[in-house]
Amino acid sequence: MSDSNKNSERTIRVGALARVEGEGALHLSMRNGRVEQVRLEIYEPPRFYEAFLRGRDFREVPDITARICGICPVAYQMGSCHALEKAMGVFDQIDPPIRTLRNLLYCGEWIESHILHMFMLHLPDFLGYESVITMAADHGPVVKTALKLKKLGNEILAAVAGRAVHPVGVCVGGFYKAMEPARAQALLPEVRSALDEMCNLTLFLAEKIEYPDFERSYEFVALCPENEYPMNLGRIRSNRGLNVDQEEFGQAIEERHVPHSTALHSIIKGRGAYMVGPLARLNLNHEKLHPRAAELLPKVCAAVKRDLPWRNNFLSLPARALETVHALAPAADILERYQPPPRPFVPITPRAGSGGHGTEAPRGICWHHYRTNADGTIASAGIIPPTSQNQMTIEEDLWQLAEQITDLADDQACQRCEHLIRNYDPCISCSVHFLKFSRSFDGEPAPAR
Amino acid sequence: MASPRPRADGGLTMADVAPVLVAACGNAMAGDDAFGPAVAAALRRESPAHCQVIDLGMAPTALLDHLQGRAALIIVDAAEAPDAGDDLMEFDWDSPARPALVRQEQLSTHGLSIAAQIELARAMGLLPEVVKLIAAPVGEAQLGRPMDAAARLVERAAARVRALAAELARASAGDVS
């Protein structure tokens, strides 16, 4: 990434210790077969980006935040754009065609991210393979179709925002340049074909997988717009009464530093842990699914033998599949009707201000807050990614699982824990074996960190 | 570069894609891990013939989108080799002497690493016959730092990639179907 000030020297000081290695460490302390403690550490890249966003021009923020996550750049870009548009006082002026193009961009990201996670990271767990590499030997056609669909998601990103990897076309206010209608028409046949294939894959995942029996009571939190399945807009609600405007979300939750982890834990003030992500979105918004996804829902529920709301996060796999069908269907609708917006972006005059906004990253709400100075530079930045919001819920899941795996050897116990953590698709699940796993029994000291 | 067109059997002809794919990886905001993206930028200033250059940044999962129909793949990245001095390194990907890439298993958050991508491509029959690594040795790659030692190797790496791509393209020319 090039500095916009090529001729000036810049010293960036990061206050917190820059821990850039992605480590997942889990320690379970057991006594008399009961869990005494669960310690889970998950890497959180946004923490370090918040520090060096300070002093940057607001127009640089989408490009910088796109590099927080290689798989979900759009989620970070959309959160930053919406929050900064509020800070700059233009949020309500964003033209509907620009919002439609943003939805199409998000469809591309959901397709790419969900397909990658479902078929290359999560499905091997369910089918008993060590990785997608060994799974491909026996399920080549499924993996081949998945690769084709993932590539299509990236092609949508490239068509709308110039590039699939760290999209360059997104700006605060809209897009530097709107997609040409010819590109939309070129994508349409492939998207329609992919939609049919994904419907078949969704039924495959629902019918052919035996899902572990693991139910808990969760507070599900998601964007809940009035008339559409959530991606960019909507009030933030839960199944237990949370109902806040986007700006208020930061006040409704609390980030805590816990002694055993460098990752912050988010809780709903006065309550506790909550879940964001596909299961939360589906449970709270299923009636707003596109008709192509809605017609699959009863078949999926029958196949997994559970009506909504689902309280088993292993069912995040069919939830993601339904969401992928949903993303392909409105993408096809948008591409079919596409006309470029009258203006690709809304012009902005920098000002001092503040704004908070979250959008639905594939893994869940990713919420941003910025304060800007009068010259448009960033005074402060706060980013709450889905991983930290789910951290406490993951630990509580692991707490329940730990008592079920007491008799397993460490390597098998570790695999079960990794499988559970992958339900949440956090920022460490890329490695086949990503956990530094340890257990201690009956008062033994935990290993040094 | 136009998208490759399928044959009747669904494969791709060598005539439809550049025979050599150069895939640069790395985090442009993390010290010497910016080596890959910097080399990609240098290559774009003087594009090598018979070659497509892609900057995968922190999303190596896009690699599989680009492999079909290629004769050769050149990976450009930073490598964990603190004792290797300060010289450019070049390896066959399958060489036992090849060093690990910076954060090889952790580069992509909730994705697949370059190493896993390559193995998956091999399992799916997508991997080109020739896979090379051109790497800068780095001691560490801290977020927020500018490039340090690796910066001195960027132009040399770009020159080597151009030469290597030309060699590999000539070698593959007799295999166009």
mmCIF file of C-alpha atoms in Angstrom, chain A residues 230-439:
data_model
loop_
_atom_site.group_PDB
_atom_site.id
_atom_site.type_symbol
_atom_site.label_atom_id
_atom_site.label_comp_id
_atom_site.label_asym_id
_atom_site.label_seq_id
_atom_site.Cartn_x
_atom_site.Cartn_y
_atom_site.Cartn_z
ATOM 1 C CA PRO A 230 -29.505 -7.960 6.150
ATOM 2 C CA MET A 231 -26.257 -6.925 4.564
ATOM 3 C CA ASN A 232 -25.567 -3.172 4.730
ATOM 4 C CA LEU A 233 -28.461 -1.572 6.590
ATOM 5 C CA GLY A 234 -30.904 -2.106 9.419
ATOM 6 C CA ARG A 235 -31.455 -1.647 13.125
ATOM 7 C CA ILE A 236 -29.583 -4.088 15.326
ATOM 8 C CA ARG A 237 -31.820 -6.534 17.168
ATOM 9 C CA SER A 238 -31.715 -9.735 19.135
ATOM 10 C CA ASN A 239 -34.067 -12.514 20.114
ATOM 11 C CA ARG A 240 -33.954 -11.233 23.697
ATOM 12 C CA GLY A 241 -35.116 -7.687 23.217
ATOM 13 C CA LEU A 242 -32.064 -5.760 21.979
ATOM 14 C CA ASN A 243 -33.369 -3.166 19.502
ATOM 15 C CA VAL A 244 -30.975 -0.290 18.848
ATOM 16 C CA ASP A 245 -30.063 2.149 16.146
ATOM 17 C CA GLN A 246 -26.726 1.504 14.501
ATOM 18 C CA GLU A 247 -25.106 4.447 16.291
ATOM 19 C CA GLU A 248 -26.181 3.113 19.666
ATOM 20 C CA PHE A 249 -24.742 -0.383 19.250
ATOM 21 C CA GLY A 250 -21.384 0.663 20.626
ATOM 22 C CA GLN A 251 -23.098 1.840 23.807
ATOM 23 C CA ALA A 252 -25.204 -1.286 24.106
ATOM 24 C CA ILE A 253 -22.210 -3.572 24.307
ATOM 25 C CA GLU A 254 -19.127 -3.589 26.424
ATOM 26 C CA GLU A 255 -15.683 -4.809 25.487
ATOM 27 C CA ARG A 256 -13.831 -6.448 28.318
ATOM 28 C CA HIS A 257 -10.262 -7.426 28.691
ATOM 29 C CA VAL A 258 -10.108 -10.779 30.410
ATOM 30 C CA PRO A 259 -6.981 -11.870 32.302
ATOM 31 C CA HIS A 260 -6.412 -15.070 30.343
ATOM 32 C CA SER A 261 -6.610 -13.620 26.858
ATOM 33 C CA THR A 262 -5.223 -10.743 24.828
ATOM 34 C CA ALA A 263 -8.469 -10.660 22.809
ATOM 35 C CA LEU A 264 -11.282 -8.423 24.038
ATOM 36 C CA HIS A 265 -14.587 -10.052 24.851
ATOM 37 C CA SER A 266 -17.809 -8.317 23.869
ATOM 38 C CA ILE A 267 -20.925 -8.689 25.968
ATOM 39 C CA ILE A 268 -24.333 -7.056 25.919
ATOM 40 C CA LYS A 269 -24.396 -4.726 28.883
ATOM 41 C CA GLY A 270 -26.334 -6.178 31.752
ATOM 42 C CA ARG A 271 -26.548 -9.582 30.115
ATOM 43 C CA GLY A 272 -23.554 -11.375 28.696
ATOM 44 C CA ALA A 273 -22.358 -13.300 25.690
ATOM 45 C CA TYR A 274 -24.110 -13.180 22.340
ATOM 46 C CA MET A 275 -23.758 -14.675 18.876
ATOM 47 C CA VAL A 276 -23.436 -12.940 15.525
ATOM 48 C CA GLY A 277 -23.169 -14.641 12.153
ATOM 49 C CA PRO A 278 -25.233 -16.756 9.762
ATOM 50 C CA LEU A 279 -27.236 -18.595 12.418
ATOM 51 C CA ALA A 280 -28.181 -15.306 14.089
ATOM 52 C CA ARG A 281 -29.097 -13.696 10.777
ATOM 53 C CA LEU A 282 -31.169 -16.637 9.613
ATOM 54 C CA ASN A 283 -33.018 -17.039 12.894
ATOM 55 C CA LEU A 284 -33.897 -13.343 13.031
ATOM 56 C CA ASN A 285 -34.531 -12.647 9.329
ATOM 57 C CA HIS A 286 -35.511 -15.893 7.577
ATOM 58 C CA GLU A 287 -38.840 -14.460 6.395
ATOM 59 C CA LYS A 288 -36.904 -11.948 4.279
ATOM 60 C CA LEU A 289 -34.879 -14.513 2.329
ATOM 61 C CA HIS A 290 -35.081 -14.265 -1.447
ATOM 62 C CA PRO A 291 -37.829 -16.619 -2.731
ATOM 63 C CA ARG A 292 -35.234 -19.017 -4.224
ATOM 64 C CA ALA A 293 -33.732 -19.480 -0.766
ATOM 65 C CA ALA A 294 -37.067 -19.328 1.043
ATOM 66 C CA GLU A 295 -38.437 -22.251 -0.963
ATOM 67 C CA LEU A 296 -35.476 -24.391 0.111
ATOM 68 C CA LEU A 297 -35.838 -23.593 3.797
ATOM 69 C CA PRO A 298 -38.606 -26.100 4.680
ATOM 70 C CA LYS A 299 -36.726 -28.874 2.830
ATOM 71 C CA VAL A 300 -33.546 -28.044 4.729
ATOM 72 C CA CYS A 301 -35.377 -27.939 8.047
ATOM 73 C CA ALA A 302 -36.949 -31.313 7.318
ATOM 74 C CA ALA A 303 -33.597 -32.813 6.352
ATOM 75 C CA VAL A 304 -31.806 -31.611 9.503
ATOM 76 C CA LYS A 305 -34.904 -32.413 11.566
ATOM 77 C CA ARG A 306 -35.036 -28.970 13.158
ATOM 78 C CA ASP A 307 -37.404 -26.072 12.633
ATOM 79 C CA LEU A 308 -36.139 -22.544 13.098
ATOM 80 C CA PRO A 309 -34.861 -21.083 15.320
ATOM 81 C CA TRP A 310 -31.806 -23.296 15.190
ATOM 82 C CA ARG A 311 -29.837 -23.385 18.454
ATOM 83 C CA ASN A 312 -27.066 -25.679 17.252
ATOM 84 C CA ASN A 313 -24.221 -23.779 15.650
ATOM 85 C CA PHE A 314 -23.079 -26.861 13.748
ATOM 86 C CA LEU A 315 -26.107 -25.944 11.619
ATOM 87 C CA SER A 316 -24.202 -22.816 10.593
ATOM 88 C CA LEU A 317 -23.161 -24.959 7.614
ATOM 89 C CA PRO A 318 -26.667 -25.235 6.093
ATOM 90 C CA ALA A 319 -27.319 -21.669 7.248
ATOM 91 C CA ARG A 320 -24.368 -20.476 5.152
ATOM 92 C CA ALA A 321 -25.599 -22.572 2.244
ATOM 93 C CA LEU A 322 -29.028 -20.914 2.364
ATOM 94 C CA GLU A 323 -27.354 -17.509 2.565
ATOM 95 C CA THR A 324 -25.238 -18.337 -0.476
ATOM 96 C CA VAL A 325 -28.397 -19.178 -2.435
ATOM 97 C CA HIS A 326 -29.806 -15.908 -1.144
ATOM 98 C CA ALA A 327 -26.712 -13.967 -2.278
ATOM 99 C CA LEU A 328 -26.757 -15.496 -5.780
ATOM 100 C CA ALA A 329 -30.473 -14.817 -6.296
ATOM 101 C CA PRO A 330 -30.578 -11.059 -5.668
ATOM 102 C CA ALA A 331 -27.222 -10.777 -7.464
ATOM 103 C CA ALA A 332 -28.937 -12.183 -10.556
ATOM 104 C CA ASP A 333 -31.864 -9.777 -10.095
ATOM 105 C CA ILE A 334 -29.541 -6.777 -9.748
ATOM 106 C CA LEU A 335 -27.439 -7.779 -12.751
ATOM 107 C CA GLU A 336 -30.538 -8.292 -14.906
ATOM 108 C CA ARG A 337 -31.914 -4.813 -14.166
ATOM 109 C CA TYR A 338 -28.589 -3.018 -13.852
ATOM 110 C CA GLN A 339 -28.192 0.556 -14.980
ATOM 111 C CA PRO A 340 -25.207 2.626 -13.750
ATOM 112 C CA PRO A 341 -26.068 5.152 -11.034
ATOM 113 C CA PRO A 342 -26.464 8.777 -12.223
ATOM 114 C CA ARG A 343 -23.382 9.568 -10.168
ATOM 115 C CA PRO A 344 -20.997 6.903 -8.838
ATOM 116 C CA PHE A 345 -20.328 8.736 -5.587
ATOM 117 C CA VAL A 346 -21.666 11.551 -3.468
ATOM 118 C CA PRO A 347 -19.188 14.442 -3.135
ATOM 119 C CA ILE A 348 -18.044 15.095 0.421
ATOM 120 C CA THR A 349 -16.724 18.187 2.160
ATOM 121 C CA PRO A 350 -14.575 17.130 5.121
ATOM 122 C CA ARG A 351 -15.773 18.178 8.542
ATOM 123 C CA ALA A 352 -15.430 17.265 12.180
ATOM 124 C CA GLY A 353 -17.945 14.615 13.113
ATOM 125 C CA SER A 354 -18.546 11.117 14.334
ATOM 126 C CA GLY A 355 -20.411 8.083 13.083
ATOM 127 C CA GLY A 356 -20.975 4.443 13.902
ATOM 128 C CA HIS A 357 -22.227 1.700 11.608
ATOM 129 C CA GLY A 358 -22.099 -2.059 11.308
ATOM 130 C CA THR A 359 -22.674 -4.300 8.315
ATOM 131 C CA GLU A 360 -23.083 -8.050 8.078
ATOM 132 C CA ALA A 361 -19.711 -9.538 7.279
ATOM 133 C CA PRO A 362 -20.043 -13.188 6.300
ATOM 134 C CA ARG A 363 -19.086 -14.071 9.884
ATOM 135 C CA GLY A 364 -21.404 -11.539 11.527
ATOM 136 C CA ILE A 365 -21.763 -7.863 12.387
ATOM 137 C CA CYS A 366 -18.584 -5.873 11.855
ATOM 138 C CA TRP A 367 -19.114 -2.489 13.524
ATOM 139 C CA HIS A 368 -17.041 0.646 12.986
ATOM 140 C CA HIS A 369 -16.938 3.989 14.725
ATOM 141 C CA TYR A 370 -14.902 7.020 13.680
ATOM 142 C CA ARG A 371 -14.398 10.555 14.888
ATOM 143 C CA THR A 372 -13.023 12.964 12.332
ATOM 144 C CA ASN A 373 -11.217 16.274 12.631
ATOM 145 C CA ALA A 374 -12.291 19.385 10.714
ATOM 146 C CA ASP A 375 -9.732 18.631 7.992
ATOM 147 C CA GLY A 376 -11.122 15.116 7.485
ATOM 148 C CA THR A 377 -8.331 13.283 9.254
ATOM 149 C CA ILE A 378 -9.231 10.473 11.613
ATOM 150 C CA ALA A 379 -9.210 11.473 15.267
ATOM 151 C CA SER A 380 -10.166 8.046 16.543
ATOM 152 C CA ALA A 381 -11.243 4.696 15.164
ATOM 153 C CA GLY A 382 -12.938 1.734 16.746
ATOM 154 C CA ILE A 383 -13.635 -1.545 14.996
ATOM 155 C CA ILE A 384 -15.504 -4.409 16.613
ATOM 156 C CA PRO A 385 -15.107 -7.477 14.426
ATOM 157 C CA PRO A 386 -17.384 -10.503 14.577
ATOM 158 C CA THR A 387 -14.626 -12.663 16.013
ATOM 159 C CA SER A 388 -14.345 -10.709 19.250
ATOM 160 C CA GLN A 389 -18.125 -10.519 19.558
ATOM 161 C CA ASN A 390 -18.327 -14.310 19.376
ATOM 162 C CA GLN A 391 -15.296 -15.032 21.557
ATOM 163 C CA MET A 392 -17.171 -15.446 24.823
ATOM 164 C CA THR A 393 -19.876 -17.530 23.143
ATOM 165 C CA ILE A 394 -17.207 -19.777 21.668
ATOM 166 C CA GLU A 395 -15.693 -20.260 25.113
ATOM 167 C CA GLU A 396 -19.084 -21.116 26.561
ATOM 168 C CA ASP A 397 -19.599 -23.648 23.762
ATOM 169 C CA LEU A 398 -16.196 -25.134 24.499
ATOM 170 C CA TRP A 399 -17.068 -25.284 28.182
ATOM 171 C CA GLN A 400 -20.044 -27.502 27.352
ATOM 172 C CA LEU A 401 -18.068 -29.575 24.852
ATOM 173 C CA ALA A 402 -15.152 -30.106 27.213
ATOM 174 C CA GLU A 403 -17.206 -32.253 29.531
ATOM 175 C CA GLN A 404 -18.228 -34.465 26.604
ATOM 176 C CA ILE A 405 -14.665 -35.178 25.493
ATOM 177 C CA THR A 406 -13.038 -36.022 28.798
ATOM 178 C CA ASP A 407 -12.303 -39.571 27.716
ATOM 179 C CA LEU A 408 -10.780 -38.655 24.355
ATOM 180 C CA ALA A 409 -7.047 -38.490 23.766
ATOM 181 C CA ASP A 410 -5.671 -34.976 23.345
ATOM 182 C CA ASP A 411 -5.422 -35.150 19.542
ATOM 183 C CA GLN A 412 -9.041 -36.286 19.179
ATOM 184 C CA ALA A 413 -10.221 -33.774 21.782
ATOM 185 C CA CYS A 414 -8.359 -31.052 19.934
ATOM 186 C CA GLN A 415 -10.026 -31.989 16.643
ATOM 187 C CA ARG A 416 -13.465 -31.784 18.241
ATOM 188 C CA CYS A 417 -12.661 -28.358 19.642
ATOM 189 C CA GLU A 418 -11.344 -27.134 16.306
ATOM 190 C CA HIS A 419 -14.506 -28.359 14.586
ATOM 191 C CA LEU A 420 -16.659 -26.444 17.052
ATOM 192 C CA ILE A 421 -14.606 -23.282 16.701
ATOM 193 C CA ARG A 422 -14.882 -23.504 12.918
ATOM 194 C CA ASN A 423 -18.675 -23.167 13.282
ATOM 195 C CA TYR A 424 -17.891 -19.500 13.936
ATOM 196 C CA ASP A 425 -15.357 -19.072 11.114
ATOM 197 C CA PRO A 426 -13.061 -16.920 13.254
ATOM 198 C CA CYS A 427 -9.768 -15.428 12.184
ATOM 199 C CA ILE A 428 -7.663 -18.503 12.845
ATOM 200 C CA SER A 429 -9.523 -21.367 11.268
ATOM 201 C CA CYS A 430 -7.484 -21.386 8.070
ATOM 202 C CA SER A 431 -4.980 -23.937 9.284
ATOM 203 C CA VAL A 432 -6.063 -27.532 9.431
ATOM 204 C CA HIS A 433 -4.614 -27.783 12.907
ATOM 205 C CA PHE A 434 -4.582 -24.324 14.311
ATOM 206 C CA LEU A 435 -5.026 -24.901 18.010
ATOM 207 C CA LYS A 436 -2.244 -25.099 20.541
ATOM 208 C CA PHE A 437 -4.276 -27.421 22.724
ATOM 209 C CA SER A 438 -3.601 -28.388 26.294
ATOM 210 C CA ARG A 439 -5.498 -29.768 29.263
#
